[in-house]
mmCIF file of C-alpha atoms and ligand atoms in Angstrom:
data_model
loop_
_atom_site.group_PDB
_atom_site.id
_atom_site.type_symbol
_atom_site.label_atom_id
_atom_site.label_comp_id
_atom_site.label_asym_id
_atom_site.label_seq_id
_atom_site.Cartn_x
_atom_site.Cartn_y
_atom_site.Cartn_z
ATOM 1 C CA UNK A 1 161.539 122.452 36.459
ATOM 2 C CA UNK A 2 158.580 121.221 38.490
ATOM 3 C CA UNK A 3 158.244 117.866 40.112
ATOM 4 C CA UNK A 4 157.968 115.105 37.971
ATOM 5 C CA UNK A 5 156.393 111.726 37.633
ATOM 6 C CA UNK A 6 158.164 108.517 37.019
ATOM 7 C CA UNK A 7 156.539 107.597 33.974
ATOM 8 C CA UNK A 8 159.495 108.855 31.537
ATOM 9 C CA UNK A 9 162.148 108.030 33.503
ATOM 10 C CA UNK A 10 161.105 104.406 33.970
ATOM 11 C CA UNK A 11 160.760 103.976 30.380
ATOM 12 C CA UNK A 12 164.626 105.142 29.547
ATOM 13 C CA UNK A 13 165.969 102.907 32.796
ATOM 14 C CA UNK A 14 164.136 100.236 31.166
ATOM 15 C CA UNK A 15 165.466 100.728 27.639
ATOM 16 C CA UNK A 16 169.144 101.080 28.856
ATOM 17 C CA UNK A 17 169.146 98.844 31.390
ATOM 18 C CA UNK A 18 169.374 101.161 34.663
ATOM 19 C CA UNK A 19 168.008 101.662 37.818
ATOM 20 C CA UNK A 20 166.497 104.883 39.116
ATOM 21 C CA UNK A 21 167.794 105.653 43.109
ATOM 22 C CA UNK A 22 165.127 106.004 45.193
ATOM 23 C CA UNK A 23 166.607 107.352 48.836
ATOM 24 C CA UNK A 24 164.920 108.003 52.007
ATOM 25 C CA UNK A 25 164.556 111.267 53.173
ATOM 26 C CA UNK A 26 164.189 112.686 56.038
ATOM 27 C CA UNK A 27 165.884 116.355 56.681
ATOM 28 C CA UNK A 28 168.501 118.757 54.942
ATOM 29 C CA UNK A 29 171.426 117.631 55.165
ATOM 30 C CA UNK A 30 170.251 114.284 53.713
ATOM 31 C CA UNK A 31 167.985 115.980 50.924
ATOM 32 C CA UNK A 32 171.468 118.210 49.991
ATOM 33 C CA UNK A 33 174.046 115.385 49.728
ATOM 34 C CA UNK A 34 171.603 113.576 47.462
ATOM 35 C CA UNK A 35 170.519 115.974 44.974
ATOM 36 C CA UNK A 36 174.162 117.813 45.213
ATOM 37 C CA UNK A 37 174.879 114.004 43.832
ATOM 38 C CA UNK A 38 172.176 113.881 41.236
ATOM 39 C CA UNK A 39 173.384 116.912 39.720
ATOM 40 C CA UNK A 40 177.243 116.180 39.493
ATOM 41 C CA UNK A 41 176.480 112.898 37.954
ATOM 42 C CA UNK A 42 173.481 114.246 35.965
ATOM 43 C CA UNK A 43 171.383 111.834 36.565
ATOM 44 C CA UNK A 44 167.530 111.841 37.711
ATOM 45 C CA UNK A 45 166.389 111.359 41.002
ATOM 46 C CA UNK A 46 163.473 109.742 43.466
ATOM 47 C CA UNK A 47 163.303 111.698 46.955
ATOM 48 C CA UNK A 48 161.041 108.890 49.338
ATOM 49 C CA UNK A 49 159.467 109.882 52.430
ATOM 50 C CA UNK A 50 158.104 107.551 55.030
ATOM 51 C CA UNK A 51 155.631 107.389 57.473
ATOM 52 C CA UNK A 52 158.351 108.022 59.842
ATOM 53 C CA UNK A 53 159.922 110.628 57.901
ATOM 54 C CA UNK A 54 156.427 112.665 58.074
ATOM 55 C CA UNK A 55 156.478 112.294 61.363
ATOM 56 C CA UNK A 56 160.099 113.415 62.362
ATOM 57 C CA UNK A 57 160.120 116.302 59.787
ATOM 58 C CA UNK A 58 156.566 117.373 59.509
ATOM 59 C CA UNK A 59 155.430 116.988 55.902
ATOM 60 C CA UNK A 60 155.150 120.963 55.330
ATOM 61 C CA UNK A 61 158.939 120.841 55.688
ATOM 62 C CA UNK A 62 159.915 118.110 53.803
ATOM 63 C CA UNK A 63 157.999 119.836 50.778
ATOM 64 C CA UNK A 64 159.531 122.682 50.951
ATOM 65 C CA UNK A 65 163.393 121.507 51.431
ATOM 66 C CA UNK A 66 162.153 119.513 48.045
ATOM 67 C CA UNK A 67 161.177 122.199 46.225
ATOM 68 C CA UNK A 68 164.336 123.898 47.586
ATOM 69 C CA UNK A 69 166.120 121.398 46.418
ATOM 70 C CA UNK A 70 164.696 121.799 42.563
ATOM 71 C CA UNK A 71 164.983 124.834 42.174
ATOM 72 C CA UNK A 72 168.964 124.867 43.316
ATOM 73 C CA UNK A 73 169.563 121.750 41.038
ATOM 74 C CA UNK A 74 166.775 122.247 37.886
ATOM 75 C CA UNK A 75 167.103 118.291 37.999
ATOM 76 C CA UNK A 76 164.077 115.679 37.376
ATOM 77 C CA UNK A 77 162.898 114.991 40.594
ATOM 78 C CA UNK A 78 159.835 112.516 41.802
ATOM 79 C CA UNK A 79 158.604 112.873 45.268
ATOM 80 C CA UNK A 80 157.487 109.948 46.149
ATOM 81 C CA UNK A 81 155.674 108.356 49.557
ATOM 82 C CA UNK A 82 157.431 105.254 50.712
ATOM 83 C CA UNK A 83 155.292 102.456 52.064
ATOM 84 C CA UNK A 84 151.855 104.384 52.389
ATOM 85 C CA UNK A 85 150.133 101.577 54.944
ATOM 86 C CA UNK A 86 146.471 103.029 53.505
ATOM 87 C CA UNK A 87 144.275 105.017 51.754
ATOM 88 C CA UNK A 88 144.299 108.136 53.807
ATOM 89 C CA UNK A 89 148.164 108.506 53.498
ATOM 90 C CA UNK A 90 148.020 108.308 49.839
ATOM 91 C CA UNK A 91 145.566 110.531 49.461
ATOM 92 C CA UNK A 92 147.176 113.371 51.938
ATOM 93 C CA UNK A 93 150.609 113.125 49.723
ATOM 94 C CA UNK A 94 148.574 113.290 46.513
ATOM 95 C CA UNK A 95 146.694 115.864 47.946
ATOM 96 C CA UNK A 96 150.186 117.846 49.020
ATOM 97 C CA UNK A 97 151.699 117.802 45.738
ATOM 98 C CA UNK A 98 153.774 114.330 45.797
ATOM 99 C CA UNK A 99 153.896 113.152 41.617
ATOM 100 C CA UNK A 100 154.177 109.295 43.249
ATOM 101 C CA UNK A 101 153.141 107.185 45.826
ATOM 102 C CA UNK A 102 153.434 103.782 47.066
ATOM 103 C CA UNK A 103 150.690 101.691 48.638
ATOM 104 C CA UNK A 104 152.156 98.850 50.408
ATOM 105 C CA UNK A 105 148.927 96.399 50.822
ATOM 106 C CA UNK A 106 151.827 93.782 50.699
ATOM 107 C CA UNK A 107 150.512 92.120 53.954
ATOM 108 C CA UNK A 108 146.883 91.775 52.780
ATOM 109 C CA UNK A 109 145.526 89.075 51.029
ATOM 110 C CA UNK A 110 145.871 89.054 47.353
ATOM 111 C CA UNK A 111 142.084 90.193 46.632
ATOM 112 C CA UNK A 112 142.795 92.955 49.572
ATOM 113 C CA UNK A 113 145.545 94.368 48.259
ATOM 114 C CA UNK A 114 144.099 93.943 44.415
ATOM 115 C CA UNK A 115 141.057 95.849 46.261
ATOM 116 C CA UNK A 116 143.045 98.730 47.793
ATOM 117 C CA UNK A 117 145.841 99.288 45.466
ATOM 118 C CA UNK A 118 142.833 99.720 43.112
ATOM 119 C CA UNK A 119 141.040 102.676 44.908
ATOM 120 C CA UNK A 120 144.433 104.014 45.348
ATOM 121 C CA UNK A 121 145.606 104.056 41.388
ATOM 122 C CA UNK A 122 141.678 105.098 40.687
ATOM 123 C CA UNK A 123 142.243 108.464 43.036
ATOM 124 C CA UNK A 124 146.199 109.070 41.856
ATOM 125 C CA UNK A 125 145.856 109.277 38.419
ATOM 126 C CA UNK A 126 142.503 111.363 38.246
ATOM 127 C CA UNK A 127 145.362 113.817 39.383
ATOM 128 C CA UNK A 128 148.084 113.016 37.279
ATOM 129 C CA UNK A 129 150.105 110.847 40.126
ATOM 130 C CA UNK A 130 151.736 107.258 39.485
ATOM 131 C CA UNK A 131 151.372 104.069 42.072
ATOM 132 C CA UNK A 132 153.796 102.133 43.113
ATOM 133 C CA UNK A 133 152.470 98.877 44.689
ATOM 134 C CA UNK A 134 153.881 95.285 46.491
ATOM 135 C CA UNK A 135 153.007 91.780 45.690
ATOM 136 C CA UNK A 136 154.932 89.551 48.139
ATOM 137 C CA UNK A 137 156.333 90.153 51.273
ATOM 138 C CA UNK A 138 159.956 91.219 51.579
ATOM 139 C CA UNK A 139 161.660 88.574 53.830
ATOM 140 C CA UNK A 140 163.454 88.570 56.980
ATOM 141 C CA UNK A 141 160.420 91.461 58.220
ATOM 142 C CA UNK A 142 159.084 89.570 60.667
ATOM 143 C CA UNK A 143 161.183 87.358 62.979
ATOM 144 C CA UNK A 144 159.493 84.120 62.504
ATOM 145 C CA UNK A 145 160.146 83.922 59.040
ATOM 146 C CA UNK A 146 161.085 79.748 58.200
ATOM 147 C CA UNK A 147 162.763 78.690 55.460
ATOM 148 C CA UNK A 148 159.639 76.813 54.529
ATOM 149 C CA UNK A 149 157.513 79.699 54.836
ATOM 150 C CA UNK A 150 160.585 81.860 52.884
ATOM 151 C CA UNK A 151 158.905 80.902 49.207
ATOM 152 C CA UNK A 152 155.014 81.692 49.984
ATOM 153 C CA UNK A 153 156.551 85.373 50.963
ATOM 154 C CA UNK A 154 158.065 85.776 47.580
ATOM 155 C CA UNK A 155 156.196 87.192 44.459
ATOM 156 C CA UNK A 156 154.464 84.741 42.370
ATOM 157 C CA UNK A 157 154.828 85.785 38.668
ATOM 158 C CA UNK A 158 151.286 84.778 37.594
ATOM 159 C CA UNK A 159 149.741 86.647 40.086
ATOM 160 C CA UNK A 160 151.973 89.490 39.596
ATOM 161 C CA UNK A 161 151.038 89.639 35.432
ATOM 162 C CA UNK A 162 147.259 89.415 37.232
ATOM 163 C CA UNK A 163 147.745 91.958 40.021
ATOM 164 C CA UNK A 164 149.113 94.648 37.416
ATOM 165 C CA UNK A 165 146.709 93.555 35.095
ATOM 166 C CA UNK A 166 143.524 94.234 37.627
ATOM 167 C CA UNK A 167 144.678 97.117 39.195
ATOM 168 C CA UNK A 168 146.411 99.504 37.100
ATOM 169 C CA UNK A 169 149.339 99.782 38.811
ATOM 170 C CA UNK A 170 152.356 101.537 37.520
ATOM 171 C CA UNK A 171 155.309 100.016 38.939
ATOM 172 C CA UNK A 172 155.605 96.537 41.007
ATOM 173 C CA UNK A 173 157.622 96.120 44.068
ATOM 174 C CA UNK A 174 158.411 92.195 44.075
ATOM 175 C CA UNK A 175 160.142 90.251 46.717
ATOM 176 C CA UNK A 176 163.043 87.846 45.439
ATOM 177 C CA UNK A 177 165.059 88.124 48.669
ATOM 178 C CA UNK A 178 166.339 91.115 49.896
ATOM 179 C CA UNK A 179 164.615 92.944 53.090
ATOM 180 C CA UNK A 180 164.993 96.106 54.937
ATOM 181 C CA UNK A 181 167.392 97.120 57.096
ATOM 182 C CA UNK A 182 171.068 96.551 58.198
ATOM 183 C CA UNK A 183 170.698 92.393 58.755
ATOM 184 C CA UNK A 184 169.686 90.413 55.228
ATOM 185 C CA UNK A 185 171.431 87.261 54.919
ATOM 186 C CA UNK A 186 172.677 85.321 57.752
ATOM 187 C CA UNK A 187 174.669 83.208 55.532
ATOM 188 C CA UNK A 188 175.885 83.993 51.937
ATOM 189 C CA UNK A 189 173.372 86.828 50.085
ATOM 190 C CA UNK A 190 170.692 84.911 47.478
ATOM 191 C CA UNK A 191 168.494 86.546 45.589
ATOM 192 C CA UNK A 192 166.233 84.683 43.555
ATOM 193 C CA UNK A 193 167.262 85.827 39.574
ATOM 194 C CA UNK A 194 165.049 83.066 38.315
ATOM 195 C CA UNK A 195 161.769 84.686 39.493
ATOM 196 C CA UNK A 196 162.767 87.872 38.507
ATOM 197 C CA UNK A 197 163.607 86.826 35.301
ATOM 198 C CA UNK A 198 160.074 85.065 35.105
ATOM 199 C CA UNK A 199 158.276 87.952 36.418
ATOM 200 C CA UNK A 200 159.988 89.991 33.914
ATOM 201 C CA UNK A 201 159.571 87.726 31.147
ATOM 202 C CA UNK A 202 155.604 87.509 32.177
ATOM 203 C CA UNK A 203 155.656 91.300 32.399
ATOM 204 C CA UNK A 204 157.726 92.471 29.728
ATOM 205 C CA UNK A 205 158.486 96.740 29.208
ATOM 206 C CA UNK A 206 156.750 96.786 32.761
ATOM 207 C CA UNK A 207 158.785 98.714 35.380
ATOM 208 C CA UNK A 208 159.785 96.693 38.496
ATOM 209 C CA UNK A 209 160.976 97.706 42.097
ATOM 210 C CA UNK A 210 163.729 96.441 44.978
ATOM 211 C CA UNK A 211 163.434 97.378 48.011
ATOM 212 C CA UNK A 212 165.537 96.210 50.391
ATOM 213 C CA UNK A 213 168.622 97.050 48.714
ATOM 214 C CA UNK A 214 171.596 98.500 50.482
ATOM 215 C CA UNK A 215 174.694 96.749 50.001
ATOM 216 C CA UNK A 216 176.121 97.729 53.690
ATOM 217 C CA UNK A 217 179.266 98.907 52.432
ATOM 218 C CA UNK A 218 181.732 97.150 55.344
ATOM 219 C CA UNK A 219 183.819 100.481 55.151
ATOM 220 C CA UNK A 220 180.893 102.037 56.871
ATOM 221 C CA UNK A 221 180.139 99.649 59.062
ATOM 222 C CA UNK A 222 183.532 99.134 60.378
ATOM 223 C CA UNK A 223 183.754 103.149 60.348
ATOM 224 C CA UNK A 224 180.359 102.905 62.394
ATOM 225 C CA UNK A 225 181.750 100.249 65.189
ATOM 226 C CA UNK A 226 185.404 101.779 65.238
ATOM 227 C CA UNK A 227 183.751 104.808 66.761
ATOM 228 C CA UNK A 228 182.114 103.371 69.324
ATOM 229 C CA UNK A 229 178.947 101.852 66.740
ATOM 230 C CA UNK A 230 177.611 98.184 67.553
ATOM 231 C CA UNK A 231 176.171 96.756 64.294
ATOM 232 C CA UNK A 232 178.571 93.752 64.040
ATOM 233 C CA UNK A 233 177.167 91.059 61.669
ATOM 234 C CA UNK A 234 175.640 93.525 59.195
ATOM 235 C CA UNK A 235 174.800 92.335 55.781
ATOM 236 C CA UNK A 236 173.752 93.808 52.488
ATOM 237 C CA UNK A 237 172.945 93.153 48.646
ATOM 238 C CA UNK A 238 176.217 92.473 46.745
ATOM 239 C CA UNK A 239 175.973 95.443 43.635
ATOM 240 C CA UNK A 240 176.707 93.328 41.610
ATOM 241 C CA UNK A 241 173.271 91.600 41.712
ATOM 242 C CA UNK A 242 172.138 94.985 42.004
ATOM 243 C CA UNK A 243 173.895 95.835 38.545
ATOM 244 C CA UNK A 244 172.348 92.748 37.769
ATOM 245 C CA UNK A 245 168.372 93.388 38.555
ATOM 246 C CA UNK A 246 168.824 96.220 36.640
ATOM 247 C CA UNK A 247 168.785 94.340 33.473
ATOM 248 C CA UNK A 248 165.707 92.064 34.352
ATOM 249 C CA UNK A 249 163.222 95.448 34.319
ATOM 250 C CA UNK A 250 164.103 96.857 37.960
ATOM 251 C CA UNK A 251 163.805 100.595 37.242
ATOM 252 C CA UNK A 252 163.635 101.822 40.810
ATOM 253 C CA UNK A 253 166.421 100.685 43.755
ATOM 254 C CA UNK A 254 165.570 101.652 46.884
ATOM 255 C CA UNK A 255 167.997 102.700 49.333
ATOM 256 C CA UNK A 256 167.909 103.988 53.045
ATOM 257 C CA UNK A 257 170.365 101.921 55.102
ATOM 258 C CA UNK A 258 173.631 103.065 53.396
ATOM 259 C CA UNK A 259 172.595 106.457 53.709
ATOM 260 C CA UNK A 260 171.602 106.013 57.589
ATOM 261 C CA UNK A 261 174.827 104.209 58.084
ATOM 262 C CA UNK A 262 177.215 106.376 56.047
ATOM 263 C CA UNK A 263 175.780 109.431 57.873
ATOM 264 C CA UNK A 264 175.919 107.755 61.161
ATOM 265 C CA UNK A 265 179.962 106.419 60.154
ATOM 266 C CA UNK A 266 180.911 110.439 59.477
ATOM 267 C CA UNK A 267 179.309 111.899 62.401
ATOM 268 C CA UNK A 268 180.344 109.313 65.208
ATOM 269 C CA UNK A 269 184.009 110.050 63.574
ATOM 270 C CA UNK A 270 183.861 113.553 63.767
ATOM 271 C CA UNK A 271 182.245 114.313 67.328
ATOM 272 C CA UNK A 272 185.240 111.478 67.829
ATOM 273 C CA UNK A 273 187.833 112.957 66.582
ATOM 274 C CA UNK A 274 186.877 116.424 67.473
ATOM 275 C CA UNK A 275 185.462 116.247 71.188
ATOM 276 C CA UNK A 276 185.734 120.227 72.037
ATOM 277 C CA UNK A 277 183.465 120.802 68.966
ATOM 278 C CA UNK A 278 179.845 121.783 69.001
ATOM 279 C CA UNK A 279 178.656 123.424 66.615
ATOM 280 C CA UNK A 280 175.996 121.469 64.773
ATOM 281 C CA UNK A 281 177.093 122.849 60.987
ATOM 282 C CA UNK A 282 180.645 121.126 61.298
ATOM 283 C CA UNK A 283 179.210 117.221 62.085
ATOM 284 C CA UNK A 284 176.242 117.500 60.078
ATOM 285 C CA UNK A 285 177.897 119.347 57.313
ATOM 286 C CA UNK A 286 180.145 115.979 57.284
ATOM 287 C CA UNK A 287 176.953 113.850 57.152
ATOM 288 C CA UNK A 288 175.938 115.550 54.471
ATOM 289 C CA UNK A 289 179.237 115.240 52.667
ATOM 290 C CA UNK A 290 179.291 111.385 53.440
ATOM 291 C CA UNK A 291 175.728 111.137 52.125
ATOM 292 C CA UNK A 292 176.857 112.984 48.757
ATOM 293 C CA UNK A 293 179.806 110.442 48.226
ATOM 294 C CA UNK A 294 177.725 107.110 48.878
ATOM 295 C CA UNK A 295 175.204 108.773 46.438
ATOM 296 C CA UNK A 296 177.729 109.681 43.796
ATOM 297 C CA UNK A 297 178.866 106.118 44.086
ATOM 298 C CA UNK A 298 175.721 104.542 43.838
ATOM 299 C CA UNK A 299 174.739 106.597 40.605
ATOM 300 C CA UNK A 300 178.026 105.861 39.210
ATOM 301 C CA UNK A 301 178.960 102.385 40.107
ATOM 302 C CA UNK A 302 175.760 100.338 41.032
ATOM 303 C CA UNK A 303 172.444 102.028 39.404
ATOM 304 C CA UNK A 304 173.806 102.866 36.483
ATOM 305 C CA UNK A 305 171.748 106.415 35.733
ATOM 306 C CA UNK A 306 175.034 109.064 35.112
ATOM 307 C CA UNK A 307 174.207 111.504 32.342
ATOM 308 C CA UNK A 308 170.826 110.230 31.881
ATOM 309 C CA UNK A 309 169.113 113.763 31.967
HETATM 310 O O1 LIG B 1 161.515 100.949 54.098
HETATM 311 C C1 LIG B 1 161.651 101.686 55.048
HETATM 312 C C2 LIG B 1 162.615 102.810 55.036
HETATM 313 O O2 LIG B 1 163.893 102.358 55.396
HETATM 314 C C3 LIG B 1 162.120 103.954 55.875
HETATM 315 O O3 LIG B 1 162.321 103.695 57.212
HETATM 316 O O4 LIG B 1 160.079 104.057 58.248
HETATM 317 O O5 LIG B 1 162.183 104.262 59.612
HETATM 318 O O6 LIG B 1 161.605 106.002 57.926
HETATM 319 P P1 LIG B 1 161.485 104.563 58.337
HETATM 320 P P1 LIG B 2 167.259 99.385 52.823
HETATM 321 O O1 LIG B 2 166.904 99.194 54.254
HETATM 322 O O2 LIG B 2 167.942 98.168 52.264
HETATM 323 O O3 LIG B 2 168.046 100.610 52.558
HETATM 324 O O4 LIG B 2 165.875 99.517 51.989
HETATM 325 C C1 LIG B 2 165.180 100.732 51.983
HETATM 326 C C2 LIG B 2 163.818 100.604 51.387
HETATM 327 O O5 LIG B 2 163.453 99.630 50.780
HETATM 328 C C3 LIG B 2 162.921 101.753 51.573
HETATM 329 O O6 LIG B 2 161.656 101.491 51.073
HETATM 330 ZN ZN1 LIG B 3 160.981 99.500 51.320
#
């Protein structure tokens, strides 16, 4: 099975109410205990690679341990570039075989990022590629984010239904709340349903995106700090109003903190627990394992996509 777009597996998430898992990837062991996931719980998969993730890995590499990765599972998989910042980065994954991409123009003004997202969609699907772009800015990015400010960061539903309307877009990455990272709420987790059922109203069959969604399972952050971690005050999205989204058109979840931080929980344990060891294979081969299990239970219990093939 080659690589495949998202076009057909947005369209079943939307009709039963499910969320595709997108996860961050950035080397073996994390590519393995996804798709090793994927494939016990039959479900389809999106593989994202950052900026960052180019960078640490080398994109060559990461293309390969993809295609690796398809041809050990045979499952559905999109490879798909996670916050492309411009035009060149799009165009170098489109160019290297990636079936999706995401322009992030988020911080832009609206005309900018109409502008860019535009040229973007205009090159992708002359080659068969989807776009993924953001309208909004996800909160609690930069540090001077206000309360009063909070609202003008969200995504306006009318401009969304005119964004996707004037560029061509295929998916929408909205901001109702959540944010990146380890530290989202500082008091009890909100996410603003009402817009998101407005925007999906306003955009109805379209296929929406979170971002920002780990729940930062306390079992792994506890794990994390017990052996010798210091993330105290983490935060995540409750899945339940994950579970939730996915009935107001969110077809994609994105997720890269759990994985970092159930990784991170197994190793620290295990070079712990096991201080005469070193041989590589033995902690990272528990990463991996501990990436395959917060996977399985995502599919499973929060996105909703088992036996979806
Ligand atoms: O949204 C960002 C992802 O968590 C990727 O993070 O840029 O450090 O690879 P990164
Ligand atoms: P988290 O930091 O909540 O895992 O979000 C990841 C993400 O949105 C990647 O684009
Ligand atoms: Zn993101």
């Amino acid at each position: 099975m080659p690589l495949v777009t998202s076009t057909e597996l947005f369209k079943k998430a939307y009709d039963g109410k499910y969320a595709i898992g997108a996860f961050n990837v950035n080397n073996m062991e994390i590519i393995q205990g996804i798709v090793d996931a994927a494939k016990e719980e039959k479900s389809p998969i999106i593989l994202q690679v950052s900026a960052g993730a180019r960078k640490y890995a080398k994109p060559a590499y990461l293309k390969k341990l993809v295609e690796a990765a398809i041809m050990d599972t045979d499952l559905p998989i999109v490879l798909h570039l996670d916050h492309g910042e411009d035009f060149e980065i799009c165009k170098q994954c489109i160019d290297d075989g990636f079936t999706s991409v995401m322009i992030d123009a988020s911080h832009h003004s609206f005309e900018e990022n109409i502008e860019l997202t535009k040229k973007v969609v205009d090159y992708a699907h002359n080659k068969g590629v989807v776009v993924e772009a953001e309208l909004g800015r996800l909160a609690g990015i930069e540090d001077d984010v206000n309360v009063s400010a909070k609202d003008a960061t969200f995504t306006d539903p009318d401009q969304a239904v005119e964004f996707v309307e004037r560029t061509g877009v295929d998916s929408l990455a909205i901001a109702i709340g959540t944010s990146h990272g380890a530290y989202k709420f500082k008091g009890d987790p909100n996410l603003d349903f009402q817009r998101l059922e407005k925007i999906s109203m306003l955009l109805d069959g379209y296929p929406l995106v979170l971002h920002g969604a780990s729940t930062v399972l306390p079992e792994y952050v506890e794990l994390c700090n017990k052996y010798g971690g210091n993330i105290p005050g983490a935060q995540g999205v409750p899945e339940d109003m994950l579970r939730r989204a996915a009935q107001f058109g969110v077809c994609k979840i994105n997720i890269d903190t759990d994985l970092r931080l159930a990784m991170t929980a197994a190793i620290r344990k295990s070079l712990t627990e096991d201080p005469g060891n070193f041989d590589p294979r033995k902690y990272l081969g528990l990463g991996r394992t501990a990436i395959k299990e917060m996977v399985l239970h995502k599919i499973a219990n929060v996105l909703g996509s088992s036996n979806s093939l």
